[in-house]
Short mmCIF file of C-alpha atoms in Angstrom, two decimals:
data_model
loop_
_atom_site.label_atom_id
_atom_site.label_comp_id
_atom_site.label_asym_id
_atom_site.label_seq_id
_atom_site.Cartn_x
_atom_site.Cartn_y
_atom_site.Cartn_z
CA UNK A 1 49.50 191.77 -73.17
CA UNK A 2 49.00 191.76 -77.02
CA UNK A 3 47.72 188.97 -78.84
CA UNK A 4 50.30 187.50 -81.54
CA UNK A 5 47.39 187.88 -83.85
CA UNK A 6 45.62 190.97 -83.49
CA UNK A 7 44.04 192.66 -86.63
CA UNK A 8 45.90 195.83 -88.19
CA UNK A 9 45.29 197.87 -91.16
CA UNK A 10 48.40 199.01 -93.14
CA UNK A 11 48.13 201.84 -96.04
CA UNK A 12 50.35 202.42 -98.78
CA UNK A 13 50.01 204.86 -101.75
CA UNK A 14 51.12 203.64 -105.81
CA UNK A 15 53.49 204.98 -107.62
CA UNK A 16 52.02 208.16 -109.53
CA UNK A 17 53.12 210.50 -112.09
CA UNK A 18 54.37 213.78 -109.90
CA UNK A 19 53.89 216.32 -112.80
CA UNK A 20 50.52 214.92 -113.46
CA UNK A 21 47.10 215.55 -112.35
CA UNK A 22 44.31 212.82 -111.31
CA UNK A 23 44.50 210.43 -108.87
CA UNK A 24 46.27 207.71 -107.36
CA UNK A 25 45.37 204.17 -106.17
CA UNK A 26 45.68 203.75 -102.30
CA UNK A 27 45.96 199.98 -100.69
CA UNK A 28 44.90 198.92 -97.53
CA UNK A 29 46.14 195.11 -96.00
CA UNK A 30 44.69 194.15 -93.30
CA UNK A 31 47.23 191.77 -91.19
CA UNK A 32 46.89 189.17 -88.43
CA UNK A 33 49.98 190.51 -86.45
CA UNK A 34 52.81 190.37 -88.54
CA UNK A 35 52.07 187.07 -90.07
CA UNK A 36 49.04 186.70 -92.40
CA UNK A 37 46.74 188.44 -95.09
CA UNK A 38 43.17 188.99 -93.83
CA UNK A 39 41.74 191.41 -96.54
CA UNK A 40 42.42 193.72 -98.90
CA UNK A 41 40.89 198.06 -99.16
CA UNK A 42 41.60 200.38 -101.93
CA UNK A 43 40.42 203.37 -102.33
CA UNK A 44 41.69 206.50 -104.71
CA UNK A 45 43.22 210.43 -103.68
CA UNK A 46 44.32 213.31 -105.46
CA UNK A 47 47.78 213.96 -106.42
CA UNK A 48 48.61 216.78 -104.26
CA UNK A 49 45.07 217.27 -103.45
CA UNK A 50 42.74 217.73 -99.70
CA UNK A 51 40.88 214.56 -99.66
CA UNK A 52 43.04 212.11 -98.39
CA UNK A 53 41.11 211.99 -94.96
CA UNK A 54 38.10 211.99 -95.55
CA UNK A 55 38.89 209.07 -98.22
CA UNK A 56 40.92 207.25 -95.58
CA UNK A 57 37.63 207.46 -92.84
CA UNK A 58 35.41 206.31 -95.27
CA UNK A 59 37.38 203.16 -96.33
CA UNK A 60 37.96 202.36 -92.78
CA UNK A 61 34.55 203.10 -91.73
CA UNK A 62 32.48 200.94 -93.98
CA UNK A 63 35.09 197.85 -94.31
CA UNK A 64 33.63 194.65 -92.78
CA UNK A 65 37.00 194.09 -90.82
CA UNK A 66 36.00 197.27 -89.09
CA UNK A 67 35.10 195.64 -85.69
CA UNK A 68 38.27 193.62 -85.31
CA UNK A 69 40.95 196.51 -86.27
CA UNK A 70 43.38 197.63 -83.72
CA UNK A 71 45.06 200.41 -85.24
CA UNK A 72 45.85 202.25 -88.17
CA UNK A 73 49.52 202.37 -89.81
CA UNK A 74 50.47 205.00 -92.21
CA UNK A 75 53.78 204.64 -94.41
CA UNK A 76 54.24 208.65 -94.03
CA UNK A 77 51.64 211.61 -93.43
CA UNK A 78 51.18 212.04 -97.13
CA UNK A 79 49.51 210.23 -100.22
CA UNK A 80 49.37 211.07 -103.38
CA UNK A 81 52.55 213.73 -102.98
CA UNK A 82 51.45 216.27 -100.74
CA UNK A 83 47.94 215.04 -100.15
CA UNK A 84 48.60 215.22 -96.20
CA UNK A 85 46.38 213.01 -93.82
CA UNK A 86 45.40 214.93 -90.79
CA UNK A 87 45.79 212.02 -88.56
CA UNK A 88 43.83 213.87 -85.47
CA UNK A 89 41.01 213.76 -87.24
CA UNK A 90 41.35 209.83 -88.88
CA UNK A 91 41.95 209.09 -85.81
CA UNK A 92 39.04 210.66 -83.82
CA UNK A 93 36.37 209.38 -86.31
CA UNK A 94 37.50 206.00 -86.72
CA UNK A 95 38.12 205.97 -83.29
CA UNK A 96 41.30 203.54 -83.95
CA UNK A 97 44.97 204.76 -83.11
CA UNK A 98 47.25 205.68 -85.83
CA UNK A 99 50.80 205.10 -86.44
CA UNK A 100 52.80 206.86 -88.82
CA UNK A 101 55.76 205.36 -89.66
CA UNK A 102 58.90 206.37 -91.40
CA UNK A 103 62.13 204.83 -91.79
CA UNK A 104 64.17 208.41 -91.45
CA UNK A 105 63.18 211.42 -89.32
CA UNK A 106 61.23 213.43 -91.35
CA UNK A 107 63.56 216.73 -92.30
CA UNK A 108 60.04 218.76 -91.38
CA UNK A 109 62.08 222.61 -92.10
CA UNK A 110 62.72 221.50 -95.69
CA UNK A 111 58.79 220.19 -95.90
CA UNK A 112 57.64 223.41 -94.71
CA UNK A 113 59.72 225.06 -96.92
CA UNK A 114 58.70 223.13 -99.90
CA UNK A 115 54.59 223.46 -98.96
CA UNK A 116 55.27 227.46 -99.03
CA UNK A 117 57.35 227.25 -102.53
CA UNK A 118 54.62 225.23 -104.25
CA UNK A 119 51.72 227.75 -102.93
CA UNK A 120 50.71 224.90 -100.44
CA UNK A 121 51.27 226.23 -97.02
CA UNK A 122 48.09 226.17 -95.91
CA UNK A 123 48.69 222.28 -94.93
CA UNK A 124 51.82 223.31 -92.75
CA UNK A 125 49.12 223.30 -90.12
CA UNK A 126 48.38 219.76 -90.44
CA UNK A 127 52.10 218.52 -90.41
CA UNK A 128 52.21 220.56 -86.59
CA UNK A 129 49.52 219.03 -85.94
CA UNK A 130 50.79 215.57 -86.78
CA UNK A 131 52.80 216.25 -83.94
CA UNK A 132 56.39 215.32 -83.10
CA UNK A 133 58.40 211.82 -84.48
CA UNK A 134 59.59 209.73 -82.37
CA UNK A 135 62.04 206.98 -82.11
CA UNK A 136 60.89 203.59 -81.05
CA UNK A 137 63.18 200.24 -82.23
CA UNK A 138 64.35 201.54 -85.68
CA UNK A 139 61.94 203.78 -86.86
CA UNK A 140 60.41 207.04 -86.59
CA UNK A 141 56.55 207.29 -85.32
CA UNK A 142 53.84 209.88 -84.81
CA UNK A 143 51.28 208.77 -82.75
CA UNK A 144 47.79 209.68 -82.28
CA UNK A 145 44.97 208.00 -79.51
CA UNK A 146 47.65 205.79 -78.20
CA UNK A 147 50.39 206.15 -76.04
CA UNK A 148 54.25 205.23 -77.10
CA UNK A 149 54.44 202.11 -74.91
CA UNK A 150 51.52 200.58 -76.36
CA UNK A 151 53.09 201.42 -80.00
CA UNK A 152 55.76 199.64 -79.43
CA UNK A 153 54.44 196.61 -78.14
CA UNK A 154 52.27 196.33 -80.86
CA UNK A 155 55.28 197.10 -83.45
CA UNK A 156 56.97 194.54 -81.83
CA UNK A 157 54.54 191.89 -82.82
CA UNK A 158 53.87 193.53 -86.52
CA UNK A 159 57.55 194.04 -87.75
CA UNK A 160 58.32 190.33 -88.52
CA UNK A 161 60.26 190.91 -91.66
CA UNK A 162 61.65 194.68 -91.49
CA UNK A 163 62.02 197.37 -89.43
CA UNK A 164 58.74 198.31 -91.10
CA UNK A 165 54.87 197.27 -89.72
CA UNK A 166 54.55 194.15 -92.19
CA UNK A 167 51.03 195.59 -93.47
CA UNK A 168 52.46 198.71 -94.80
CA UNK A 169 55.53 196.65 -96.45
CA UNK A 170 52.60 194.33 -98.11
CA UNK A 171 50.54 197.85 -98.87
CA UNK A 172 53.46 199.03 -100.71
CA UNK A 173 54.57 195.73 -102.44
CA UNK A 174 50.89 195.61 -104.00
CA UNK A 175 49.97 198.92 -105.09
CA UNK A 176 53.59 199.34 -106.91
CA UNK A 177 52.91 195.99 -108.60
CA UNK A 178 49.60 196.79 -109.65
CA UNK A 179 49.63 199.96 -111.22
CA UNK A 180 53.87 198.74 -112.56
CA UNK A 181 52.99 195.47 -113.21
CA UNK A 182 56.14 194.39 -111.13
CA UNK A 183 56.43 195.85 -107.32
CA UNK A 184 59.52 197.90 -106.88
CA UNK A 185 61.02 199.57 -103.94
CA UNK A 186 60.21 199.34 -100.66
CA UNK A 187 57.98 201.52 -97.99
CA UNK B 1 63.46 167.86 -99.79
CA UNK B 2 62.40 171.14 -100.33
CA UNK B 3 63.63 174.75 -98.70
CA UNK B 4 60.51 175.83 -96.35
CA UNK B 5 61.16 178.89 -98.38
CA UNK B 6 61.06 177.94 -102.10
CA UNK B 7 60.01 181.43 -103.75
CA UNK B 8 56.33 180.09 -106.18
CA UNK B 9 54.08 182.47 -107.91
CA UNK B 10 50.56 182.55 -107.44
CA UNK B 11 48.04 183.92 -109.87
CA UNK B 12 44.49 184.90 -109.68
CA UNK B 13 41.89 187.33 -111.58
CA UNK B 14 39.79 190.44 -110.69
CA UNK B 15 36.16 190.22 -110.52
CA UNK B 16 34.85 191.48 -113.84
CA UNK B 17 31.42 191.77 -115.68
CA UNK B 18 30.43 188.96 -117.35
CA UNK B 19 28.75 191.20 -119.80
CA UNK B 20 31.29 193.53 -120.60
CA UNK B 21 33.91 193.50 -122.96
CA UNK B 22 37.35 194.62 -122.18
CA UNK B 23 40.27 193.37 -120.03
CA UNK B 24 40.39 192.02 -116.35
CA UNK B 25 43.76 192.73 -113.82
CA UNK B 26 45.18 189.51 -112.99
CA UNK B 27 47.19 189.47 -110.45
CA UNK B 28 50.73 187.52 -109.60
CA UNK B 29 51.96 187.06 -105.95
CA UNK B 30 55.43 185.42 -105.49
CA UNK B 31 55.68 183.71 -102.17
CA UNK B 32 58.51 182.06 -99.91
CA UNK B 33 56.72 179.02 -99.61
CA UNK B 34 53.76 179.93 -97.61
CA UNK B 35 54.85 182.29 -95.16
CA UNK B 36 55.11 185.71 -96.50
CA UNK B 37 55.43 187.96 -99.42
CA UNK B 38 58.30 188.64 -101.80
CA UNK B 39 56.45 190.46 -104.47
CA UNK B 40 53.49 191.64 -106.76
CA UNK B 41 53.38 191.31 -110.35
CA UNK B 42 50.18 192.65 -113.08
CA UNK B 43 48.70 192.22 -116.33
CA UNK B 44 45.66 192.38 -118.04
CA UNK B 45 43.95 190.00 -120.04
CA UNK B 46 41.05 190.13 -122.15
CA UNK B 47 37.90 188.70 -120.96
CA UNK B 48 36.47 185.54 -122.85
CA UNK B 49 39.36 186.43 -124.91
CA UNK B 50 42.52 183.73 -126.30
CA UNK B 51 45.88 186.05 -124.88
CA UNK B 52 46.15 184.85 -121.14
CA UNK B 53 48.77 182.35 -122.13
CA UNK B 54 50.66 185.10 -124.20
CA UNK B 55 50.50 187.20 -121.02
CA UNK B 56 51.18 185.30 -118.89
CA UNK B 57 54.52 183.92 -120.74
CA UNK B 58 55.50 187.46 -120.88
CA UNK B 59 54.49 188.61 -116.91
CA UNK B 60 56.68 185.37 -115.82
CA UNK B 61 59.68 185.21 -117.89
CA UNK B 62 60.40 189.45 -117.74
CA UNK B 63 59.90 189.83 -114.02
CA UNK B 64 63.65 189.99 -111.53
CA UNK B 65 62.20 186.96 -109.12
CA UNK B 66 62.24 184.29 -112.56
CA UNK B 67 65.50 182.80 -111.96
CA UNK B 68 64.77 181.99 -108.00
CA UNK B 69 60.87 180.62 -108.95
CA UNK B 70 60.26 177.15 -108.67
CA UNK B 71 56.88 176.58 -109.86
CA UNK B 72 53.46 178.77 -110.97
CA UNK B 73 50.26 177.92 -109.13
CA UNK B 74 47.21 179.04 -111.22
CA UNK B 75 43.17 179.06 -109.63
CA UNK B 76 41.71 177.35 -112.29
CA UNK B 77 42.42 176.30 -115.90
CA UNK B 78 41.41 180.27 -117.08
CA UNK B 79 41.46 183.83 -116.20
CA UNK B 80 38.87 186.53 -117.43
CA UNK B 81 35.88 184.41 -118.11
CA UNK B 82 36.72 181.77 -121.03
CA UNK B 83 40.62 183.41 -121.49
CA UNK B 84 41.51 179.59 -121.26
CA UNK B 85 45.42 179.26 -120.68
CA UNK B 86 47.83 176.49 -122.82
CA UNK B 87 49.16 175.60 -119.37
CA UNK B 88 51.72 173.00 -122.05
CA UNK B 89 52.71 176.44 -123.33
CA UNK B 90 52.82 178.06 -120.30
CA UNK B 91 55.15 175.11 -118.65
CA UNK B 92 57.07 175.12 -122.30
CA UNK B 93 57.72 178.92 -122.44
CA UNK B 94 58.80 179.71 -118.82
CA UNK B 95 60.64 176.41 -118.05
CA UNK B 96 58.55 176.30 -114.96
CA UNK B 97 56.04 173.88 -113.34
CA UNK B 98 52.59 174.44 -113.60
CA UNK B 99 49.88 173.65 -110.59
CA UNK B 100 46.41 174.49 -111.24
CA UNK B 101 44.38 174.36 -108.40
CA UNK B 102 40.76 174.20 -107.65
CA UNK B 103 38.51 173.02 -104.62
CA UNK B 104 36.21 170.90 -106.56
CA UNK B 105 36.11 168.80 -109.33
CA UNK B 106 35.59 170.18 -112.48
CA UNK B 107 32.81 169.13 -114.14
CA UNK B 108 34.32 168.73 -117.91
CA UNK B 109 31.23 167.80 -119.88
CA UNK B 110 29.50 171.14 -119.01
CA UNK B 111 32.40 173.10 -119.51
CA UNK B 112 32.82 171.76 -123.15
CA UNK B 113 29.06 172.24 -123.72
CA UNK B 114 29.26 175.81 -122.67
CA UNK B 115 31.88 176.67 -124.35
CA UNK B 116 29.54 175.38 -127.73
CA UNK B 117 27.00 177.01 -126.53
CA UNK B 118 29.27 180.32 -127.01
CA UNK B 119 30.51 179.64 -129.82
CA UNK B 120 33.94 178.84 -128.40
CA UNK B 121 34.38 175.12 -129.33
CA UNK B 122 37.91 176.10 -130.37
CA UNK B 123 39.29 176.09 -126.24
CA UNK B 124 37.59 172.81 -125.97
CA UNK B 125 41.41 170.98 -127.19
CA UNK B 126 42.95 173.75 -124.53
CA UNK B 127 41.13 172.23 -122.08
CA UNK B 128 41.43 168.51 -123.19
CA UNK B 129 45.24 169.17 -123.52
CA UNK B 130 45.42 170.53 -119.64
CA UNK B 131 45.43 166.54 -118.54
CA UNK B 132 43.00 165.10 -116.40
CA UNK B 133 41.92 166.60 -112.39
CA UNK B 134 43.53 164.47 -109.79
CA UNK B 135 43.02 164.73 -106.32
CA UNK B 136 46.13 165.34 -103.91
CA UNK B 137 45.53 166.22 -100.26
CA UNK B 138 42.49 168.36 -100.35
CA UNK B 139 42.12 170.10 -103.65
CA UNK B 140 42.22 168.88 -107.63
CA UNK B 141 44.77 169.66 -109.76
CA UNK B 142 46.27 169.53 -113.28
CA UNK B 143 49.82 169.08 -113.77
CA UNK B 144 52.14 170.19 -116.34
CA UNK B 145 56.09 169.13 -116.04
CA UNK B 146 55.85 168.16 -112.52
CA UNK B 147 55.37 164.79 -110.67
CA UNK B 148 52.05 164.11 -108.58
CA UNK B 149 54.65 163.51 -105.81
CA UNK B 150 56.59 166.52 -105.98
CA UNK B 151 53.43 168.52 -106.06
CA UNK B 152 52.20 167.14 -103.38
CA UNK B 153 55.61 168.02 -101.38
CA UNK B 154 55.19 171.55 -102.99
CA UNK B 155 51.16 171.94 -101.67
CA UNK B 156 52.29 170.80 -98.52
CA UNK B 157 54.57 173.92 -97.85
CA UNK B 158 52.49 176.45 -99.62
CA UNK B 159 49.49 175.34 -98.04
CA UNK B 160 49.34 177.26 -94.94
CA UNK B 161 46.06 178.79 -93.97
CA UNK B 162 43.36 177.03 -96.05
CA UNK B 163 43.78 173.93 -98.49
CA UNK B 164 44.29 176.22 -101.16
CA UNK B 165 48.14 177.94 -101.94
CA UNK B 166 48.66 181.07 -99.77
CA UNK B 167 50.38 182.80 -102.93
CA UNK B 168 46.77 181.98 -104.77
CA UNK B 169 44.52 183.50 -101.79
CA UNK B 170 46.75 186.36 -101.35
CA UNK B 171 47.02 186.96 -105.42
CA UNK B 172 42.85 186.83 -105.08
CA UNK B 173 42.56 188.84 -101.69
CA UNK B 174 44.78 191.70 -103.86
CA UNK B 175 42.28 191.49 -107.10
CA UNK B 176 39.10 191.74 -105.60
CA UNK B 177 40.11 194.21 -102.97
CA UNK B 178 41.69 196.82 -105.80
CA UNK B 179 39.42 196.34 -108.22
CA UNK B 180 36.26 196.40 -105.50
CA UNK B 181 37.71 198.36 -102.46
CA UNK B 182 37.44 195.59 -100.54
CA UNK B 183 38.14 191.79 -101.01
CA UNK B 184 35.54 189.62 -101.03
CA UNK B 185 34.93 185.80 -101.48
CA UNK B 186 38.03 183.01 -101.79
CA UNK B 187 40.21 181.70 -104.58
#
């Protein structure tokens, strides 16, 4: 059994321009259960680019809220556009589960099919390797380094005011109204 | 008697260098009283500068969550150094309460000297014209177009995990943590 207040860490990407170049702010909350603010990451990827992962594993890593974290959630596989987080690996050298979450099953044919048309098929391999989405309550999840009964349990304790883990709805809330100066949307 | 859920707005500064010239992110957080997270809201102000109020004014009245707000909680009488903020004006221009809110006492005489010492005598009638720090439950606060009593009623919603408004450690959580990749300190 769970506690009500164990510590997760919930990512979100900004808005970003998606003909431009550069890169784009990334926000991390870290949550008590579904409840309360703990901390705040950021860190910054490439539109489209590779280093999402290794950006991701070093924010983690060296964060003082390290010890306490119980898993990772991910509003999608991809920052930045197509910037695609191989979630094996974030997982294996954080040592931390990670949840991807998504409101819709991902339409993965028409992603492939994009990745090839914009000369970016090369990262097909890491969507596979993402592995399958799942349905548990109302979303979709990929899972890695935990199983689906222990996801759910803990998504059952994090989704207090959506369908969505509360630390990726605060994730996305922030780094729209940062970089807009009013947060728009929602993850 | 207040809604539990009354939306307020909480606003905090970025870390900055004291040194440097330029602006600071300043950061809004609109709360349902002090349970969770409606929304994010930015500007930029310029450090030791005179346009917080300006920005402020504008950041408030513009944003979709104005006609539900019921007051604007601000750590401390300025953002961005000596960027000291009419909180009259502030009150005047947004038809809104204002609640500063700090943990200990201000101590007035060295402010004013300071700001001599700089060569900024000019905020000293700012900060003369914020009223006088009272002391209501466990924090001081100037008020402008709100009753001692009612803000008391209002810090005893908001107030939920440290004497100090959850939409003003939240708004200072986000600054720090985007501008630093991690948050550090407290409002």
């Amino acid at each position: 059994m769970l506690k009500k207040e164990i510590r997760v860490l919930g990512i979100d990407d900004a808005p970003f321009n998606k003909f431009g170049k550069g890169n784009v702010l990334v926000v991390g909350v870290v949550f008590r259960g579904g409840s309360w603010m703990d901390g705040v990451l950021s860190t910054k990827v490439k539109v489209d680019g590779n280093n999402t992962t290794k950006k991701l594993i070093e924010m983690v890593n060296k964060c003082r809220f390290k010890p306490q974290l119980q898993c990772i959630f991910l509003d999608g596989i991809a920052l930045g556009g197509f910037n695609v987080v191989d979630i094996k690996k974030l997982n294996e050298q954080t040592k931390l589960p990670v949840i991807v979450v998504v409101r819709h099953k991902p339409d993965i044919e028409t992603i492939k099919k994009t990745l090839v048309k914009i000369n970016k098929g090369g990262k097909i391999r890491l969507i596979e390797k993402a592995g399958e989405s799942i349905k548990v309550n109302n979303v979709y999840v990929q899972l890695k380094g935990i199983s689906k009964e222990k996801a759910k349990e803990i998504l059952n304790i994090v989704c207090t005011r959506s369908y969505i883990p509360e630390p990726i709805r605060v994730a996305h809330l922030i780094a729209s109204g940062v970089v807009k100066g009013e947060s728009r949307g929602k993850a």
